[in-house]
Tab-separated table of N, CA and C in Angstrom:
chain	number	residue	atom	x	y	z
A	1	MET	N	-9.902	5.388	-29.878
A	1	MET	CA	-9.424	4.800	-28.643
A	1	MET	C	-9.034	5.894	-27.638
A	2	TRP	N	-8.389	6.952	-28.115
A	2	TRP	CA	-7.981	8.037	-27.241
A	2	TRP	C	-9.176	8.637	-26.521
A	3	ARG	N	-10.295	8.802	-27.245
A	3	ARG	CA	-11.489	9.364	-26.624
A	3	ARG	C	-12.011	8.472	-25.510
A	4	SER	N	-11.997	7.174	-25.739
A	4	SER	CA	-12.519	6.270	-24.706
A	4	SER	C	-11.617	6.269	-23.478
A	5	MET	N	-10.309	6.382	-23.677
A	5	MET	CA	-9.396	6.448	-22.529
A	5	MET	C	-9.610	7.749	-21.769
A	6	ARG	N	-9.788	8.845	-22.472
A	6	ARG	CA	-10.008	10.137	-21.827
A	6	ARG	C	-11.327	10.132	-21.065
A	7	PHE	N	-12.356	9.539	-21.667
A	7	PHE	CA	-13.650	9.440	-21.007
A	7	PHE	C	-13.536	8.612	-19.731
A	8	ALA	N	-12.797	7.525	-19.788
A	8	ALA	CA	-12.611	6.683	-18.607
A	8	ALA	C	-11.899	7.455	-17.496
A	9	GLU	N	-10.899	8.252	-17.849
A	9	GLU	CA	-10.194	9.066	-16.848
A	9	GLU	C	-11.125	10.100	-16.239
A	10	GLN	N	-11.928	10.745	-17.063
A	10	GLN	CA	-12.868	11.748	-16.559
A	10	GLN	C	-13.907	11.092	-15.649
A	11	TRP	N	-14.374	9.923	-16.048
A	11	TRP	CA	-15.357	9.190	-15.241
A	11	TRP	C	-14.754	8.820	-13.887
A	12	ARG	N	-13.530	8.330	-13.878
A	12	ARG	CA	-12.850	7.947	-12.640
A	12	ARG	C	-12.666	9.161	-11.728
A	13	ASP	N	-12.238	10.281	-12.295
A	13	ASP	CA	-12.054	11.493	-11.503
A	13	ASP	C	-13.371	11.985	-10.910
A	14	ALA	N	-14.432	11.942	-11.717
A	14	ALA	CA	-15.748	12.363	-11.228
A	14	ALA	C	-16.233	11.430	-10.119
A	15	TRP	N	-15.998	10.138	-10.272
A	15	TRP	CA	-16.409	9.161	-9.257
A	15	TRP	C	-15.663	9.417	-7.946
A	16	ARG	N	-14.364	9.659	-8.027
A	16	ARG	CA	-13.580	9.940	-6.813
A	16	ARG	C	-14.073	11.203	-6.123
A	17	ALA	N	-14.376	12.228	-6.903
A	17	ALA	CA	-14.879	13.476	-6.320
A	17	ALA	C	-16.235	13.249	-5.652
A	18	ALA	N	-17.089	12.460	-6.282
A	18	ALA	CA	-18.396	12.159	-5.700
A	18	ALA	C	-18.252	11.376	-4.398
A	19	LEU	N	-17.355	10.416	-4.367
A	19	LEU	CA	-17.120	9.650	-3.138
A	19	LEU	C	-16.600	10.546	-2.020
A	20	GLN	N	-15.657	11.417	-2.341
A	20	GLN	CA	-15.121	12.311	-1.322
A	20	GLN	C	-16.212	13.243	-0.798
A	21	THR	N	-17.051	13.754	-1.679
A	21	THR	CA	-18.147	14.623	-1.259
A	21	THR	C	-19.118	13.879	-0.353
A	22	ALA	N	-19.454	12.653	-0.724
A	22	ALA	CA	-20.372	11.856	0.096
A	22	ALA	C	-19.772	11.569	1.465
A	23	ARG	N	-18.500	11.242	1.508
A	23	ARG	CA	-17.844	10.975	2.794
A	23	ARG	C	-17.845	12.209	3.675
A	24	LEU	N	-17.554	13.365	3.082
A	24	LEU	CA	-17.569	14.603	3.867
A	24	LEU	C	-18.974	14.932	4.355
A	25	ALA	N	-19.973	14.659	3.534
A	25	ALA	CA	-21.356	14.970	3.902
A	25	ALA	C	-21.826	14.148	5.098
A	26	ILE	N	-21.358	12.908	5.192
A	26	ILE	CA	-21.791	12.070	6.316
A	26	ILE	C	-20.781	12.057	7.447
A	27	GLY	N	-19.694	12.798	7.296
A	27	GLY	CA	-18.745	12.951	8.391
A	27	GLY	C	-17.644	11.917	8.467
A	28	VAL	N	-17.370	11.212	7.394
A	28	VAL	CA	-16.279	10.239	7.394
A	28	VAL	C	-14.984	10.987	7.089
A	29	PRO	N	-14.023	10.978	8.003
A	29	PRO	CA	-12.783	11.712	7.760
A	29	PRO	C	-11.969	11.073	6.642
A	30	ASP	N	-11.280	11.893	5.875
A	30	ASP	CA	-10.493	11.419	4.735
A	30	ASP	C	-9.013	11.415	5.105
A	31	TYR	N	-8.549	10.295	5.617
A	31	TYR	CA	-7.172	10.180	6.087
A	31	TYR	C	-6.173	10.361	4.956
A	32	ASP	N	-6.447	9.785	3.796
A	32	ASP	CA	-5.510	9.888	2.675
A	32	ASP	C	-5.319	11.342	2.242
A	33	ALA	N	-6.399	12.123	2.230
A	33	ALA	CA	-6.288	13.540	1.875
A	33	ALA	C	-5.485	14.286	2.940
A	34	TYR	N	-5.692	13.925	4.208
A	34	TYR	CA	-4.933	14.534	5.303
A	34	TYR	C	-3.436	14.262	5.141
A	35	VAL	N	-3.066	13.018	4.873
A	35	VAL	CA	-1.652	12.658	4.719
A	35	VAL	C	-1.052	13.399	3.523
A	36	ALA	N	-1.775	13.460	2.415
A	36	ALA	CA	-1.275	14.180	1.240
A	36	ALA	C	-1.068	15.657	1.561
A	37	HIS	N	-1.983	16.242	2.314
A	37	HIS	CA	-1.851	17.650	2.694
A	37	HIS	C	-0.627	17.864	3.579
A	38	VAL	N	-0.460	17.022	4.584
A	38	VAL	CA	0.686	17.179	5.493
A	38	VAL	C	1.993	17.046	4.728
A	39	ARG	N	2.074	16.069	3.841
A	39	ARG	CA	3.321	15.875	3.087
A	39	ARG	C	3.591	17.026	2.127
A	40	ALA	N	2.548	17.594	1.544
A	40	ALA	CA	2.734	18.675	0.573
A	40	ALA	C	2.995	20.024	1.235
A	41	HIS	N	2.309	20.305	2.336
A	41	HIS	CA	2.370	21.637	2.926
A	41	HIS	C	3.172	21.734	4.224
A	42	HIS	N	3.460	20.614	4.836
A	42	HIS	CA	4.213	20.597	6.096
A	42	HIS	C	5.263	19.482	6.038
A	43	PRO	N	6.244	19.627	5.156
A	43	PRO	CA	7.188	18.520	4.922
A	43	PRO	C	7.991	18.094	6.147
A	44	GLY	N	8.140	18.940	7.143
A	44	GLY	CA	8.896	18.574	8.337
A	44	GLY	C	8.070	17.829	9.371
A	45	ASP	N	6.759	17.806	9.198
A	45	ASP	CA	5.873	17.156	10.170
A	45	ASP	C	5.629	15.696	9.807
A	46	VAL	N	5.378	14.896	10.820
A	46	VAL	CA	5.022	13.498	10.624
A	46	VAL	C	3.502	13.391	10.754
A	47	PRO	N	2.826	12.837	9.751
A	47	PRO	CA	1.363	12.711	9.851
A	47	PRO	C	0.961	11.806	11.015
A	48	MET	N	-0.210	12.090	11.585
A	48	MET	CA	-0.752	11.222	12.636
A	48	MET	C	-1.035	9.842	12.049
A	49	THR	N	-1.100	8.861	12.913
A	49	THR	CA	-1.535	7.542	12.466
A	49	THR	C	-3.013	7.621	12.113
A	50	ARG	N	-3.496	6.640	11.368
A	50	ARG	CA	-4.914	6.614	10.999
A	50	ARG	C	-5.795	6.619	12.250
A	51	GLU	N	-5.405	5.846	13.256
A	51	GLU	CA	-6.200	5.765	14.482
A	51	GLU	C	-6.237	7.116	15.208
A	52	ALA	N	-5.064	7.753	15.333
A	52	ALA	CA	-5.005	9.056	15.999
A	52	ALA	C	-5.802	10.102	15.218
A	53	PHE	N	-5.729	10.039	13.899
A	53	PHE	CA	-6.482	10.971	13.062
A	53	PHE	C	-7.983	10.808	13.283
A	54	CYS	N	-8.462	9.570	13.302
A	54	CYS	CA	-9.893	9.317	13.500
A	54	CYS	C	-10.350	9.789	14.878
A	55	VAL	N	-9.552	9.546	15.904
A	55	VAL	CA	-9.899	9.998	17.251
A	55	VAL	C	-9.956	11.521	17.290
A	56	GLU	N	-8.973	12.183	16.691
A	56	GLU	CA	-8.943	13.642	16.676
A	56	GLU	C	-10.147	14.207	15.931
A	57	ARG	N	-10.515	13.605	14.811
A	57	ARG	CA	-11.669	14.071	14.033
A	57	ARG	C	-12.975	13.865	14.808
A	58	MET	N	-13.101	12.738	15.491
A	58	MET	CA	-14.308	12.492	16.277
A	58	MET	C	-14.395	13.482	17.438
A	59	HIS	N	-13.259	13.757	18.072
A	59	HIS	CA	-13.255	14.728	19.160
A	59	HIS	C	-13.611	16.122	18.635
A	60	ALA	N	-13.068	16.487	17.477
A	60	ALA	CA	-13.377	17.792	16.892
A	60	ALA	C	-14.856	17.902	16.541
A	61	ARG	N	-15.450	16.796	16.149
A	61	ARG	CA	-16.855	16.834	15.749
A	61	ARG	C	-17.811	16.753	16.936
A	62	TYR	N	-17.511	15.879	17.904
A	62	TYR	CA	-18.453	15.620	18.990
A	62	TYR	C	-17.951	16.045	20.367
A	63	GLY	N	-16.727	16.505	20.484
A	63	GLY	CA	-16.135	16.761	21.785
A	63	GLY	C	-16.498	18.093	22.418
A	64	ARG	N	-17.514	18.743	21.968
A	64	ARG	CA	-17.869	20.046	22.496
A	64	ARG	C	-18.706	19.972	23.755
A	65	GLY	N	-19.203	18.804	24.103
A	65	GLY	CA	-19.989	18.656	25.322
A	65	GLY	C	-21.470	18.947	25.154
A	66	ARG	N	-21.885	19.272	23.963
A	66	ARG	CA	-23.315	19.480	23.713
A	66	ARG	C	-23.633	19.077	22.290
A	67	SER	N	-24.888	18.898	22.028
A	67	SER	CA	-25.332	18.496	20.705
A	67	SER	C	-25.197	19.656	19.723
A	68	ARG	N	-24.899	19.346	18.493
A	68	ARG	CA	-24.785	20.373	17.461
A	68	ARG	C	-26.149	20.715	16.864
A	69	CYS	N	-27.179	19.956	17.171
A	69	CYS	CA	-28.450	20.159	16.477
A	69	CYS	C	-29.263	21.309	17.059
A	70	CYS	N	-28.996	21.749	18.264
A	70	CYS	CA	-29.846	22.791	18.885
A	70	CYS	C	-29.055	24.023	19.274
C-alpha cells in the first residue's frame, strides 16, 4: 500500500510540473506561483490581485509596441 501511495504522490507532482510547463510554454501566467513567491520572499508586500497580475503580464509580454517574431 505504501508503494501505491508514493507512486500516486509522484504521479501528482509530475502532472503538476507538466501543467506548469505547458502553461509557461503557451504564455499563461501562473498567479498562484506569483502569490506564493511574494509571500515567501517579500513578506511585507501585498500581492497584486489576479486581474492586475494578468494585465501586468500581458503588458510585459505584448506592451513593447512591436511584434516579438521579427
